XYZ file of C-alpha atoms in Angstrom:
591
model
C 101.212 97.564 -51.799
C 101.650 96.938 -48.018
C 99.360 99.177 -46.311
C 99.926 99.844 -42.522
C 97.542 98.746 -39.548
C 95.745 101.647 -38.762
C 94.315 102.735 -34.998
C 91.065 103.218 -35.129
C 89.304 105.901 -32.133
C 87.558 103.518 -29.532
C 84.162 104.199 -27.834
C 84.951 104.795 -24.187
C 81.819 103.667 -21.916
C 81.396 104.869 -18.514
C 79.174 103.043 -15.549
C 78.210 106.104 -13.429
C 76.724 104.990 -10.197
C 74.853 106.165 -7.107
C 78.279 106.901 -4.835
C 76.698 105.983 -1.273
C 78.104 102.724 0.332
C 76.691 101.437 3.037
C 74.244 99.605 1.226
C 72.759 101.577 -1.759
C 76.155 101.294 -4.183
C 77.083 98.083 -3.480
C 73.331 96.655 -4.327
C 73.968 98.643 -8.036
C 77.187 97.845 -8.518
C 76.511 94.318 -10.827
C 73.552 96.023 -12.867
C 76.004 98.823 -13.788
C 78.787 97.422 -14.617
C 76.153 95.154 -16.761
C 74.872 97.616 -18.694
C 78.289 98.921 -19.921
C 79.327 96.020 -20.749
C 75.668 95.223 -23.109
C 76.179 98.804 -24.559
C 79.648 97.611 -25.708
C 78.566 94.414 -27.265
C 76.301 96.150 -29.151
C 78.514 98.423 -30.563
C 81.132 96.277 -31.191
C 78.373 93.610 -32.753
C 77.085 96.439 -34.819
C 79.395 98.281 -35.658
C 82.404 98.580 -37.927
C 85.627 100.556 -38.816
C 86.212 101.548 -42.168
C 88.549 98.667 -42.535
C 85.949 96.395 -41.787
C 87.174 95.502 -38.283
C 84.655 95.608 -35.037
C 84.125 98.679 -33.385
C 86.424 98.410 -30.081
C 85.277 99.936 -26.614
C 86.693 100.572 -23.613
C 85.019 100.408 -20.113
C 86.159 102.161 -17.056
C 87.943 100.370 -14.624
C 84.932 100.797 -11.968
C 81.823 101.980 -11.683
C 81.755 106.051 -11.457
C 80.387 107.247 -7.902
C 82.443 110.410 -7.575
C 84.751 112.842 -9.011
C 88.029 110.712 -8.175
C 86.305 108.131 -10.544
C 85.610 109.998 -13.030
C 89.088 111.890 -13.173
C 90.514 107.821 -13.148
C 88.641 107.210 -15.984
C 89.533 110.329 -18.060
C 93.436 108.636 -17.684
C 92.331 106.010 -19.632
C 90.263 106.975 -21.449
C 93.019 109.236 -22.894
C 95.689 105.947 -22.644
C 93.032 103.747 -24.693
C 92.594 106.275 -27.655
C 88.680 107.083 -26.566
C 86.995 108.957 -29.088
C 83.479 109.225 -27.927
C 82.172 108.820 -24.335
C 78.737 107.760 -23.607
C 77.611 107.164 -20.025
C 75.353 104.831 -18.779
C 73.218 104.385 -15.162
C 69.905 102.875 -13.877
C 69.695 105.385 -11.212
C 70.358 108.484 -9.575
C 74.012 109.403 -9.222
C 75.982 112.444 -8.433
C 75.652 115.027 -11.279
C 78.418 117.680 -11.853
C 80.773 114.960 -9.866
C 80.472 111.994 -12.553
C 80.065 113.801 -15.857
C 82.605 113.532 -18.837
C 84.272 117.165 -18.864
C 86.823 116.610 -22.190
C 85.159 119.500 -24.339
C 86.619 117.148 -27.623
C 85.011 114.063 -26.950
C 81.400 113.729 -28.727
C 79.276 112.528 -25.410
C 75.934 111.097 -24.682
C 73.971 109.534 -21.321
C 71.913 106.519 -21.647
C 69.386 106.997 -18.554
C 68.032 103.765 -18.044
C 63.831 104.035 -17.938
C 63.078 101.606 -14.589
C 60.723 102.272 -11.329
C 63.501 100.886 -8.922
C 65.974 103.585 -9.258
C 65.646 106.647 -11.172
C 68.128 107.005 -13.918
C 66.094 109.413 -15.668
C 66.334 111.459 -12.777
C 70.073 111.560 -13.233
C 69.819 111.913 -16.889
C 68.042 115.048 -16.246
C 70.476 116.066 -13.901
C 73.629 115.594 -15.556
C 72.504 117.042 -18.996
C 71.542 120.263 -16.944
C 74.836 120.457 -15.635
C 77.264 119.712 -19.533
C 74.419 122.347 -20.393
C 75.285 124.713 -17.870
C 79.253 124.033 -18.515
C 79.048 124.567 -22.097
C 79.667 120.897 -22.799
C 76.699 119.438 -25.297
C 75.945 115.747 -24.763
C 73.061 113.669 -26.364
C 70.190 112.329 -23.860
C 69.200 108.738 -24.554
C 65.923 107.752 -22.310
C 63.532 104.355 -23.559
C 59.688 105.019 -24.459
C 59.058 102.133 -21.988
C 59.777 101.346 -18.669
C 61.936 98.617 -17.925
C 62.588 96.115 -14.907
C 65.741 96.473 -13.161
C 68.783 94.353 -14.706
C 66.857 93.766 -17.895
C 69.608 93.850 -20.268
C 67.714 93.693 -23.456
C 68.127 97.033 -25.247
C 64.954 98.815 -26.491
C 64.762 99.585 -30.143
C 64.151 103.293 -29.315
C 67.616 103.280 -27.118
C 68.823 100.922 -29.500
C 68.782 103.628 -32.717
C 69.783 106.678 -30.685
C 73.028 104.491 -29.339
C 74.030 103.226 -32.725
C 73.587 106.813 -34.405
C 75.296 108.625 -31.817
C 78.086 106.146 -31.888
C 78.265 106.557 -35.765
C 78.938 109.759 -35.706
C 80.761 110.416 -32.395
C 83.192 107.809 -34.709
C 83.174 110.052 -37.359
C 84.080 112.801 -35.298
C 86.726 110.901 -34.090
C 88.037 109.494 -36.535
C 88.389 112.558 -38.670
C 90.371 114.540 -35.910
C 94.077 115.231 -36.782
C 94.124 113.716 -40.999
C 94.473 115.917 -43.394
C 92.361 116.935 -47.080
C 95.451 116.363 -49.683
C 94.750 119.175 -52.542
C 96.166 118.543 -55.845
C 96.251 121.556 -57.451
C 94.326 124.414 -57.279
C 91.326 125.888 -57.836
C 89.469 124.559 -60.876
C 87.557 126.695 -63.336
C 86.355 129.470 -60.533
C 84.786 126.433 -58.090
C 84.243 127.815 -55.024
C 84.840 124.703 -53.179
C 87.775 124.322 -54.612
C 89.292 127.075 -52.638
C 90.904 125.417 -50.464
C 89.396 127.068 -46.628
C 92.147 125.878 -43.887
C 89.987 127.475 -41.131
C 86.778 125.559 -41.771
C 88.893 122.108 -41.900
C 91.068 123.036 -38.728
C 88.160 124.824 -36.968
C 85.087 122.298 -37.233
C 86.959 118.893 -38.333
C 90.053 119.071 -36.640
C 91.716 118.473 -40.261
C 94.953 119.992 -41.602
C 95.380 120.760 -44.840
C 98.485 119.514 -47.246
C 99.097 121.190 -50.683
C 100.656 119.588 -53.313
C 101.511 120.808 -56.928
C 99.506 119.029 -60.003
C 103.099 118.581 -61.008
C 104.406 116.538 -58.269
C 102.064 113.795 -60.226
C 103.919 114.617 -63.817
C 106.966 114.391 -62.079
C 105.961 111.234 -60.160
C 105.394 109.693 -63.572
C 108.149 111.426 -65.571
C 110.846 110.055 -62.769
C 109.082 106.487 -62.440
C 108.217 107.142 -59.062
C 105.913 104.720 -58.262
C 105.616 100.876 -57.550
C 106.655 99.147 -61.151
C 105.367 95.676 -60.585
C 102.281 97.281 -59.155
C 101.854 99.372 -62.270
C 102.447 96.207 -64.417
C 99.714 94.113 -62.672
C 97.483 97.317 -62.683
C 97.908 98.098 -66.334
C 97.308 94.395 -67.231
C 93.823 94.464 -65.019
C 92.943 97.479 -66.839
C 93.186 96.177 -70.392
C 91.039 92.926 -69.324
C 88.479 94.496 -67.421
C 88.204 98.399 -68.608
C 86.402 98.172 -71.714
C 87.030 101.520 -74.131
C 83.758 102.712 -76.129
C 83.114 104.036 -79.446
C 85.993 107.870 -79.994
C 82.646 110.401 -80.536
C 85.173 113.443 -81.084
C 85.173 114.500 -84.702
C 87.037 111.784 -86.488
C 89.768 114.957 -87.635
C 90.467 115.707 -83.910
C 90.617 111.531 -82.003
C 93.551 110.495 -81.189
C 95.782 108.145 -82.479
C 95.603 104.276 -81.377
C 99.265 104.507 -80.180
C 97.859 107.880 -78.280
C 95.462 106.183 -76.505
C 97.471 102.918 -75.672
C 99.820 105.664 -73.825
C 96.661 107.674 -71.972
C 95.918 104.443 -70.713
C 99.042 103.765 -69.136
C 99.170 107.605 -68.104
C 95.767 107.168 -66.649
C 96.757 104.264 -64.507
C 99.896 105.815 -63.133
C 97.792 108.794 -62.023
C 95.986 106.062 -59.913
C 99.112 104.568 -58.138
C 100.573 108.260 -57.887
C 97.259 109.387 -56.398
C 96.700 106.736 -54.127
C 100.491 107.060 -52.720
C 100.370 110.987 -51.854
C 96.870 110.275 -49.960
C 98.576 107.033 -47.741
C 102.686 106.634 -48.351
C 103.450 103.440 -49.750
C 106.812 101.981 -48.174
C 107.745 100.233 -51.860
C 108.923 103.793 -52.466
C 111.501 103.602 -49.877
C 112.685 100.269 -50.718
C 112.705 102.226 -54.297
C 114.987 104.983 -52.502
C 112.730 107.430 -52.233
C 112.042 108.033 -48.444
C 110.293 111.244 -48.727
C 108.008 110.089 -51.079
C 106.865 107.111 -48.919
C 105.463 108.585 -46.193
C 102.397 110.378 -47.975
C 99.977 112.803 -46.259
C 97.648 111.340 -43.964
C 95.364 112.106 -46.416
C 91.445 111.094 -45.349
C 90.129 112.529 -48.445
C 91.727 114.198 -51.023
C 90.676 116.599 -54.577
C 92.650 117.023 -57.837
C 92.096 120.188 -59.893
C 92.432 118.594 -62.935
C 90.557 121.281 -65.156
C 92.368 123.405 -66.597
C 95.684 123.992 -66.503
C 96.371 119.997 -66.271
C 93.325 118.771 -68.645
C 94.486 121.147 -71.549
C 97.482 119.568 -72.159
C 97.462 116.268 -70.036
C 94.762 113.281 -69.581
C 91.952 113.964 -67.385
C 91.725 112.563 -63.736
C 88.258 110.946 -64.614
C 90.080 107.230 -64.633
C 91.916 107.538 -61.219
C 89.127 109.277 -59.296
C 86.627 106.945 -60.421
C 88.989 104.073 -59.420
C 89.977 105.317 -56.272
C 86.270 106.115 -55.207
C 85.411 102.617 -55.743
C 85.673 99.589 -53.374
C 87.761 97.169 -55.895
C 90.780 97.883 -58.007
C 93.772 95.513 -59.527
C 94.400 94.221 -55.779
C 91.126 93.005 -55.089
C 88.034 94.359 -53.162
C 89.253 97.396 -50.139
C 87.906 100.256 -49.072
C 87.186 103.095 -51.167
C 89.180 106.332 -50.905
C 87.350 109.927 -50.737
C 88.833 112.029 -53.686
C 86.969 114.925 -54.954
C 86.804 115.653 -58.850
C 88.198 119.623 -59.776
C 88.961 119.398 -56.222
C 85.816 120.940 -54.675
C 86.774 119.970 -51.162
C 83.087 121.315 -50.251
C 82.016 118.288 -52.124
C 84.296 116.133 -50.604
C 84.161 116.600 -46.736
C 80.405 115.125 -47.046
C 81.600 112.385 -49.256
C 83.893 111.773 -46.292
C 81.082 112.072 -43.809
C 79.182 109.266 -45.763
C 81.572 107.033 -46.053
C 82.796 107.434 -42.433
C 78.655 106.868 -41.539
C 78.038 103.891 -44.233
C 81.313 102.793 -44.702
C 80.271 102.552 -48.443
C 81.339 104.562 -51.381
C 80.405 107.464 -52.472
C 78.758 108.955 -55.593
C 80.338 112.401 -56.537
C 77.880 114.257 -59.279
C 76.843 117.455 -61.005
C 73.077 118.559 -59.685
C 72.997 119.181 -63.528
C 69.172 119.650 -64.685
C 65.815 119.132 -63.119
C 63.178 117.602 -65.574
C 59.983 118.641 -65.369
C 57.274 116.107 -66.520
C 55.823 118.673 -68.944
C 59.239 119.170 -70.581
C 60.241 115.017 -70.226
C 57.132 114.828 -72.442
C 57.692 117.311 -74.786
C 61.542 115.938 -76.329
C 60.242 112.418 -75.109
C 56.776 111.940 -76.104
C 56.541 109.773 -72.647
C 54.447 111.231 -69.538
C 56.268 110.764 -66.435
C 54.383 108.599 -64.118
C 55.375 107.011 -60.304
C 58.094 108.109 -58.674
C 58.660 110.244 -61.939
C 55.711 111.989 -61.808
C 56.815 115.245 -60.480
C 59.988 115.129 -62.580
C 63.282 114.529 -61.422
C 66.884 115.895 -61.461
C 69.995 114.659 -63.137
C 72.885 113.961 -61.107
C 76.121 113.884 -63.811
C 79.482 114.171 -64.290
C 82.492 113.691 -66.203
C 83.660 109.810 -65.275
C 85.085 110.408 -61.763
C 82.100 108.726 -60.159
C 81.886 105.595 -58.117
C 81.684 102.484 -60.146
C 79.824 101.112 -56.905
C 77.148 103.840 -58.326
C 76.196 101.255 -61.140
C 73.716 99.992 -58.807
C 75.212 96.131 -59.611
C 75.493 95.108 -56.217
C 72.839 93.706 -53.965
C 70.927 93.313 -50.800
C 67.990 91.872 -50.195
C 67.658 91.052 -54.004
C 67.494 94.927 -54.360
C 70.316 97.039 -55.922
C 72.662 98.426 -53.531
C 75.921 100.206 -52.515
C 77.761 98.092 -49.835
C 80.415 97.995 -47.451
C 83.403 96.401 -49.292
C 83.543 93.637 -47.139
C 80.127 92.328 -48.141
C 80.580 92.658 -51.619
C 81.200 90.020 -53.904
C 83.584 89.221 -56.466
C 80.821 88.355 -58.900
C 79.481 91.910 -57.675
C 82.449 93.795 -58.059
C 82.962 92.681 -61.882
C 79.364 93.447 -62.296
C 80.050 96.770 -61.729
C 83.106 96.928 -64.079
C 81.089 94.800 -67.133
C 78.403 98.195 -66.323
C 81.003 100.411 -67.280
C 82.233 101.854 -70.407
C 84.970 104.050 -70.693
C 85.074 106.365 -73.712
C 87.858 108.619 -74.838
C 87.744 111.811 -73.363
C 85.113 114.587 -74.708
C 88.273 116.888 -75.962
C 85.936 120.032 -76.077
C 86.287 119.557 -72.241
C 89.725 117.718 -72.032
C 92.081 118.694 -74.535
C 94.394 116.602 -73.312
C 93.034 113.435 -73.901
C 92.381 110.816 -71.118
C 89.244 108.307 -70.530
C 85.550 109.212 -69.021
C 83.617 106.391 -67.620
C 79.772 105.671 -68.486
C 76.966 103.779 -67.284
C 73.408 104.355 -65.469
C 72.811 104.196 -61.883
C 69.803 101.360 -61.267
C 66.688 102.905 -60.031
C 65.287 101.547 -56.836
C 68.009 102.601 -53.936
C 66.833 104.544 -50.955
C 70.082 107.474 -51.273
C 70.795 110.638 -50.121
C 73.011 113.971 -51.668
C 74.382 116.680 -49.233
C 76.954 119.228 -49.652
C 78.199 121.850 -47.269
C 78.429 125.350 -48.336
C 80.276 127.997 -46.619
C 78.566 130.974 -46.202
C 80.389 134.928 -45.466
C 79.083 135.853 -41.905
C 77.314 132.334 -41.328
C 79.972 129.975 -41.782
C 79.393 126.336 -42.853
C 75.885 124.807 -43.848
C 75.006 121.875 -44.547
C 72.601 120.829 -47.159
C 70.521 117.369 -46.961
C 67.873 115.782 -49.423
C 66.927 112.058 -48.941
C 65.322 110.734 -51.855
C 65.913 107.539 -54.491
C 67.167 106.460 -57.609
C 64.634 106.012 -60.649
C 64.468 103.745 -63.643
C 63.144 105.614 -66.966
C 62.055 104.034 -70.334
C 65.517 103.193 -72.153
C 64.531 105.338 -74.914
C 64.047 108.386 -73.020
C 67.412 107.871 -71.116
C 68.919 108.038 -73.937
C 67.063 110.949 -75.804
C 67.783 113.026 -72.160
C 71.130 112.060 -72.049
C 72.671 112.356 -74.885
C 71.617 115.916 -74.421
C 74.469 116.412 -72.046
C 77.287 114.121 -72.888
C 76.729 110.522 -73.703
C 80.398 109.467 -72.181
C 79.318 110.120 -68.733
C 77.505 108.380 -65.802
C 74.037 109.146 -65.320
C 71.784 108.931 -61.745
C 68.403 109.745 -62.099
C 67.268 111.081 -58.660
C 63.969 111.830 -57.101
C 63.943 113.513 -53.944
C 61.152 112.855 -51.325
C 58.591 115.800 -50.877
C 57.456 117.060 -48.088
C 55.080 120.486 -49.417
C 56.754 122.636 -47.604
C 59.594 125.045 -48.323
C 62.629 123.359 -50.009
C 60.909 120.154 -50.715
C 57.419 121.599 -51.537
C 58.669 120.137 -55.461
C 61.395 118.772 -57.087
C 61.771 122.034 -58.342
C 62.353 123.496 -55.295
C 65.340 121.134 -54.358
C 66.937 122.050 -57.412
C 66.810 125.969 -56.911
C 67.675 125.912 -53.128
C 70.446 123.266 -54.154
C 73.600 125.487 -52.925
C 76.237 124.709 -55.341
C 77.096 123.075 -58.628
C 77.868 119.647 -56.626
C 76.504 116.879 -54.430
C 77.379 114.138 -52.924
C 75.169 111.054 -52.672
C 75.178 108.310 -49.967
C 73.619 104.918 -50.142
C 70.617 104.586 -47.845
C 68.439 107.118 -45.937
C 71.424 108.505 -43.945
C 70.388 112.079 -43.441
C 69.334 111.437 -39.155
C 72.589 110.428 -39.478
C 74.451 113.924 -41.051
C 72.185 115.973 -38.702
C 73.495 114.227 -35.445
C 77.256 114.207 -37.109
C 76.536 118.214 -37.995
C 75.285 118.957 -34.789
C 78.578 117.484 -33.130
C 80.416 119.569 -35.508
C 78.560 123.011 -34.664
C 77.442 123.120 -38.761
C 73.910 124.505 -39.306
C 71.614 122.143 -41.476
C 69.828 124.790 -43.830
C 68.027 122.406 -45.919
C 66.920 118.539 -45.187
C 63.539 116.625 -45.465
C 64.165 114.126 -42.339
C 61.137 113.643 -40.729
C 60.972 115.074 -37.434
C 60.971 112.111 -35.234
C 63.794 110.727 -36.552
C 66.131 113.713 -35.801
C 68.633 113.271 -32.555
C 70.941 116.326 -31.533
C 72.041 117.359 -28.301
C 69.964 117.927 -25.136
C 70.978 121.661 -25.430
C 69.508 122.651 -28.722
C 65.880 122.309 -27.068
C 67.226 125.477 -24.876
C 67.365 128.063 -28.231
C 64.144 127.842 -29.701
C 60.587 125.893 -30.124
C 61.850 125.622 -34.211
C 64.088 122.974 -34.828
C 65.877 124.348 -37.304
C 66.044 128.025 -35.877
C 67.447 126.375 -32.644
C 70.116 124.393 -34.288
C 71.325 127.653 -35.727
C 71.155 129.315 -32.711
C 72.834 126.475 -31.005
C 75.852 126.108 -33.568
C 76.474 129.688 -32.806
C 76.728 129.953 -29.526
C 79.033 126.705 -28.909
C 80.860 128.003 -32.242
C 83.219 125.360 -33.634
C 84.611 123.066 -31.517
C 88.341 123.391 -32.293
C 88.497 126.630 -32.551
């Protein structure tokens, strides 16, 4: 499948300058335009699309002295595709003339920290006034003073730049796709009803419905590419390996049964992928219509139950489609939420538009205590284990990137697709069994992948929740994976169901509130669901949140790493009183 060039949001970087010639410009006018153009070789050193392409950025034409300069930039900034402004100066500058005044455009100023001119004056300045104007931006001012021209870029600046421009990205990039749901609700999942008003209001999403029978008919109609299917089908059989039938031998399925769930399974993939994107092979095929797809960023399928009681379960494509390699090679993963909780899936998409990795979609199934680990076990949790942990489940939809088979730094990993390895990739797939369905769950058959997560990767779950009179919230709980004796694994998890994928996940304590325990996580955990990121991410999710206008109820990032706009400091001494505050009074920002 031909996939089209897509046009990524750029980073739109403006010099703003002190506007008096005569003397006092003109001597500026070099270090200014030199500091835009270090910010954007950062970024576009740094950072990366989802595609794996550099960041791009676009500099104003001129320095910014006035408001005629700043309205000339806005023009091209909106010709260029600019997604986030930031605004850089080493001195003072006019305030309420210069500033970026596009309410949709995520915006920070980087107020150079020298003696010779004073750029944190005008930092101060111009945050007053987007704070006066209702217009949030993100302050960025260096611990240390610096020497005029000095183009190296402090660590402290450094962080702040990178995680703004992360998330202004995400923002960005977000604005105007859709969430494709497939189906309906499942099984009374409150995520899984479907709220258009929190995707058009505070992502700037639409929302596209299609019918689970628009797949069935898709595959009934052999609507989909056929030498793609052939290759896919063939990959399958060589590198999906089906485990042991564990249904009671009177209700498994025939071989000839589950040769054809196999080859239903993979045409749910195709079908899948081609309502999320298009894929022009259908109009060669004749069917125009059908090419075009959704615009689909992320996507859920109900699945359970009206399409697992009589047809194979999704488990196979989701899990597929969530990872970074498939029949054509390593690519990006897609965002696809299992029994369609679109809750779950709108921070899967935040992850994976923050990491670029996959992500790992689980049940927050069952916290183990050490005193009960010990009593089915016989073995006393110790280390990381020691104050128990929880088990993140579900039926095979997850990641195969969640295997933990990649690597960095000779420590297991989830990666970007572009850095992983072939040898990596089949690692993964030589992790994973796939076991005929559990058809007290899925009556209709189908395949559920196994394996366990490795212990030993920094992650972190969050979920949004959405709350009558509040809104959206957003849950956060850094923490890692965990290794546990093999025989305990198995005694724990074959208590749930053994053809499933396991991650055994500690969160990091604090003592306080939420994260006083591992307990506590668990019973302040707001839904059946989470979604879990590689790395310690969660600065990240606050910063993206705060953009957004959603409240974070519940996160254990320590406080210095924690970067929202100027503005929140105006609501409140308590950080997370004032973000709540904040979010309310801005509201959502496409609303």
């Amino acid at each position: 499948m031909k996939e089209a060039k897509e046009e990524y949001p750029r980073i739109g970087i403006r010099p703003i300058i002190d506007g008096r010639l005569g003397g006092v410009r003109e001597s500026l006018e070099e270090t200014t335009m030199n500091m835009a153009r270090n910010v954007a070789a950062l970024f576009e050193r740094e950072l990366k699309y989802p595609d794996g392409t550099p960041v791009q950025c676009v500099i104003a034409d001129s320095t910014i002295g006035g408001v005629k300069e700043a309205a000339d930039c806005a023009k091209k900034f909106e010709r260029e595709n600019v997604g986030v402004s930031l605004s850089v100066t080493p001195c003072w500058c006019y305030g309420t003339e210069t500033i970026d005044m596009n309410p949709h455009l995520p915006k920070a100023i980087w107020g150079f920290n020298g003696t010779e001119r004073p750029g944190a004056v005008y930092l101060a300045a111009a945050l007053a006034g987007h704070n006066q104007k209702g217009l949030p931006a993100f302050g960025i001012y260096g611990k240390d003073v610096q020497d005029v021209g000095d183009l190296y870029v402090p660590e402290d600046v450094k962080s702040k730049l990178l995680s703004f421009a992360r998330a202004g990205l995400a923002v960005a990039i977000m604005r105007g796709k859709s969430y494709l749901s497939i189906g309906s609700v499942s099984m009374g999942i409150a995520g899984s009803i479907v709220d258009a008003d929190f995707f058009q209001n505070y992502l700037g999403m639409r929302n596209e419905y299609v019918d689970s029978t628009e797949v069935l008919r898709r595959i009934e109609h052999n609507i989909f590419d056929q030498e793609e299917y052939a290759k896919a089908i063939a990959w399958t059989k060589e590198n999906c390996k089906e485990g042991e039938d564990f249904n009671p031998a009177e209700k498994q399925s025939t071989r000839e049964q589950k040769d054809q769930d196999w080859e239903f399974v993979v045409k749910m993939t195709l079908i899948i992928r081609d309502l999320m994107i298009g894929n022009e092979k259908l109009a060669e095929m004749g069917f125009g219509e059908e090419a075009f797809g959704h615009n689909a960023i992320a996507s859920g399928f109900q699945g359970q139950r009206q399409w697992t009681d009589f047809l194979p379960n999704g488990d196979f494509p989701e899990a597929i489609l969530n990872s970074s390699f498939d029949w054509n090679g390593i690519r990006a993963p897609f965002m696809v939420a299992t029994e369609n909780d679109s809750l779950n899936g709108v921070p899967m998409l935040f992850g994976h538009l923050l990491t670029n990795t996959a992500q790992i979609f689980a049940d927050v199934r069952t916290y183990w205590s050490p005193e009960a680990v010990e009593r089915v076990s016989g073995w006393k949790p110790t280390d990381q284990a020691a104050n128990g942990f929880i088990h993140l489940i579900n039926s095979g939809s997850c990641t195969l990137d969640g295997t933990g088979q990649q690597s960095r730094d000779g420590q297991p990993a989830m990666k970007p697709f572009w850095e992983i390895s072939e040898e990596e990739a089949q690692a993964c797939l030589n992790a994973t069994t796939w076991y005929p369905a559990n058809n007290g769950y899925f009556r209709g058959g189908g395949y559920s992948s196994k394996f366990l997560t490795k212990g030993g990767m920094p992650v972190t779950m969050s979920r949004i929740n959405l709350i009558k009179g509040q809104g959206p919230v957003l849950q956060i709980a850094e923490g890692y994976t965990i290794d546990i004796p093999e025989n305990v694994h198995q005694i724990l998890d074959e208590r749930t169901d053994r053809t499933w994928p396991t991650t055994w996940f500690v969160p990091k304590l604090t003592g306080q509130g939420a994260f006083r325990d591992v307990y506590s996580v668990m019973a302040n955990w707001g839904s059946n669901h989470g979604s879990i990121s590689y790395g310690h991410v969660g600065s990240d999710l606050i910063t993206l949140a705060s953009m957004l206008r959603i409240p974070v109820c519940m996160h254990n990032v320590e406080d210095e790493r924690i970067f929202r706009p100027s503005a929140w400091s105006a609501f409140g001494m308590d950080p997370e009183g004032s973000d709540y505050r904040a979010c309310q009074t801005y509201g959502p920002v496409y609303k």
